Amino acid sequence: MSYRSFVGLEIHIQLATNTKVFCNCRAAFGDEPNTNICPVCTGYPGALPALNEEAMRLSYVVAQTLHCDLTPACEFERKNYFYPDLPKNYQISQFSAPLGTNGYIDLEFHKKKKRVRIRECHLEEDAGKMIHAGDESLLDYNRAGTPLLEIVTEPDLEIGEEAEHLLQEFRRLVRYLGVCDGNMEEGSLRCDANVSVNVEGAGLGTKVEIKNMNSFRFVRKALNYEIDRQQDILERGGTIVQETRLWNENRDVSESMRVKESSNDYRYFPEPDLPPFHTDDAFLASVESALVELPRDRMQRFVSQYELSEAQSEFICDERDSADFFEAAVAAGAAAGEAAVWLMGDVQKLLHRTDSTLAASALSPERLAELLRLLASGRIHGKLAKQTLEAIFTDDKDPEAIITERGWEQITDPGAIAKIVDGVLAENDAAVAQIRAGDNKPHGFLVGQVMRATSGRADPKLVQGVLAERLSLNFIPVLSFGGAISGRTSDEGMVVPGNLENLIASVQDDPTLPNNLRYTELELGQFLSEEITPRDWAALIHAIAAHIGSGDASGLVVATGTDTLAYTAGLLHWLFGDASVPIVLTASSTTGETEESVESFKEAVRIAVGGAGAAGVSVVFASQRLPALNLKFERVPGSSDGPAFRTWNAPGTSRRTVALYGNVELDPEQIATRLEDAVKQSFVAKVFPGMQASSLIALIDAGVRYFVLELYDTGTANLRESDFSLRAAIEYGHERDVVFFCTSQQEGNVDFSPYITSHELWRGGAIPMGGLTTESVYSRLLAVLLTGEAGAEQVAERMERSE
Ligand SMILES: [Zn+2]
């Protein structure tokens, strides 16, 4: 039997008014206890409440933002109950005519759009705070009477992750609107939930209320725990008791607090001291004028208007301040893409280091724009720009003033640079001779000498150019990474590993290639494609990173095998896809210097010397250039064209994310260790009829944390209650933070279509990877695990992010 869960939230937000909702006491967090109180908020007999219109206005702003029907005349009721933190023994709230009803909020979760309906928004007063210290209970009434807006959703959510996501969206929203600081730790954003589980198709079950979830994480954990608890009871044939339960964050369980009273128990009756509140035109106009562009809309606009990537846009729009800062910088003349890169990268790093915020730092939008202008015009180069940014933070001066004062202007005069280069070459005969003889090792040393001679001010591109010209050589590092292309066929007819010496020799003086090419073969291992280990990948990654870092090559060629090419190409794409030089993988279906291997190799070299236009990772097979993602190797029997690689699903249209490999300082040993760990934690499984959960559970017990599941074509698998289904494994994994990334066995997009089975996969936290192939998803997983030490949640998030 399959079950369905229903989760609704009651979100409380403390409105950021100066004074309380029915009196003039200060509304603030952290003041000396019982200093912000008066006869009204402590419920003295005869004290009369008066409505704070600002609280009403902020409430209507939220209600309108949530697309609610606004109530023209809303009323207040007394909600009667006794509790020590409620000195009046009743709470002024809204019951019969809440200020907003029938709204909604749109979410995007795991690339799925979802509309969560809002039942109502109502304004009420907060209670005081009870603090338990040893045997004593202390009361602080400072919070009593603070305006609290309660937003009640319909039970449209299904799992803890969705609720957490909704709450985060809410936090962003109220911060954008400026109506609440959204601080869950200080209690200005709080949330209770109701959870029910029932047999699929049978509607809502018995509702259980969950309280005491004081962080986003606890909301997720508490709700998932409660869903599992109820499902267990139902599976054993039991019934759910309607009750209120508290989340115990120390034990990771919920505990029964009380059997739920019905709403009649509160004996609501109209508040006799407050007249109904009527919204007039002036009030509605003031609500209208407080509406702002919402985070999600702004993100989408940034993507289309400024051509930012989704990840950039999401980062910048997370806080209204940074989105405002970005737009002000663009208005001041900054190029949008550059401004985004700097804000996400170096600016963010400096803010962290100085424990500061954009608003409090010395960096203004105008200064950022000026810095980027100086960089774009060539007055400074990238490294000088970074130095200048740091100096803005410490000196609080304009970039122009800083580079003038410190003499940081870039040297861009080719004549001046040529003179310095010639000086350095003259002093280093041995290095020059070594390079002319074909050994490029001293190249980095020479560049370093030139930079030192100019105190780092020489334009690095000019230096590279002049050096290449003076030495009249163009270096193509050829990384020999196993496979048939570097192998040979033995006398017994077996394919055995080899090196590229002969292949390189056969193109050495090819008249169709530029005549100043010098090849350096770097042998990363003599093996066949199928013999690859994580250590081989580590050696390859390190070699590529070192060449990119030293800037000594205009492009790289990687000769590799066919069997695992789709994985290696994917891995390099995710790590180096945004490199400024071409990285070309090539392979051959034949061994030795056949026409096929020579022609493919030549084409790869041609692309590698092609410069910036050819930048990024690509593949050459059978002289055809192919994208590095979503490759499938196929042998077509009887075809005159022989075996071929084909590309699935137009790669690049779905998840273009590049997990940029920025850790060049990692040594090969560290890369190898990390990759080995990544591989140990990962498993690729193709779903087949009769597949048993127990097999996957054994893998989870053995330490597998991430699965790439190749599902059936419609994006589903067997999830019935049976030994021959995946259901138990998905549940078992979900409890242990194991993540399932889903691909399809067929070409086409995995569509979590309205099958009940995919619905269950979905609830179990499985993540659809769109049109990416299993090979591309697995290599992406390795890249993500290699470049970060994050937990399951962050890994899942990085896997999904599109840039
Ligand atoms: Zn008061």
Short mmCIF file of C-alpha atoms and ligand atoms in Angstrom, two decimals, residues 20 22-26 36-42 144, ligand 1:
data_model
loop_
_atom_site.label_atom_id
_atom_site.label_comp_id
_atom_site.label_asym_id
_atom_site.label_seq_id
_atom_site.Cartn_x
_atom_site.Cartn_y
_atom_site.Cartn_z
CA LYS A 20 3.66 47.10 20.26
CA PHE A 22 -2.09 47.73 21.14
CA CYS A 23 0.04 50.08 23.28
CA ASN A 24 3.03 52.41 22.96
CA CYS A 25 5.62 50.18 24.58
CA ARG A 26 8.86 49.61 22.70
CA ASN A 36 8.99 47.52 27.96
CA ILE A 37 5.66 46.96 29.65
CA CYS A 38 2.59 48.98 30.64
CA PRO A 39 -0.93 48.41 32.03
CA VAL A 40 -2.27 47.59 28.53
CA CYS A 41 0.17 44.82 27.58
CA THR A 42 0.20 43.34 31.08
CA ALA A 144 3.78 40.45 25.35
ZN ZN B 1 2.50 48.15 26.78
#
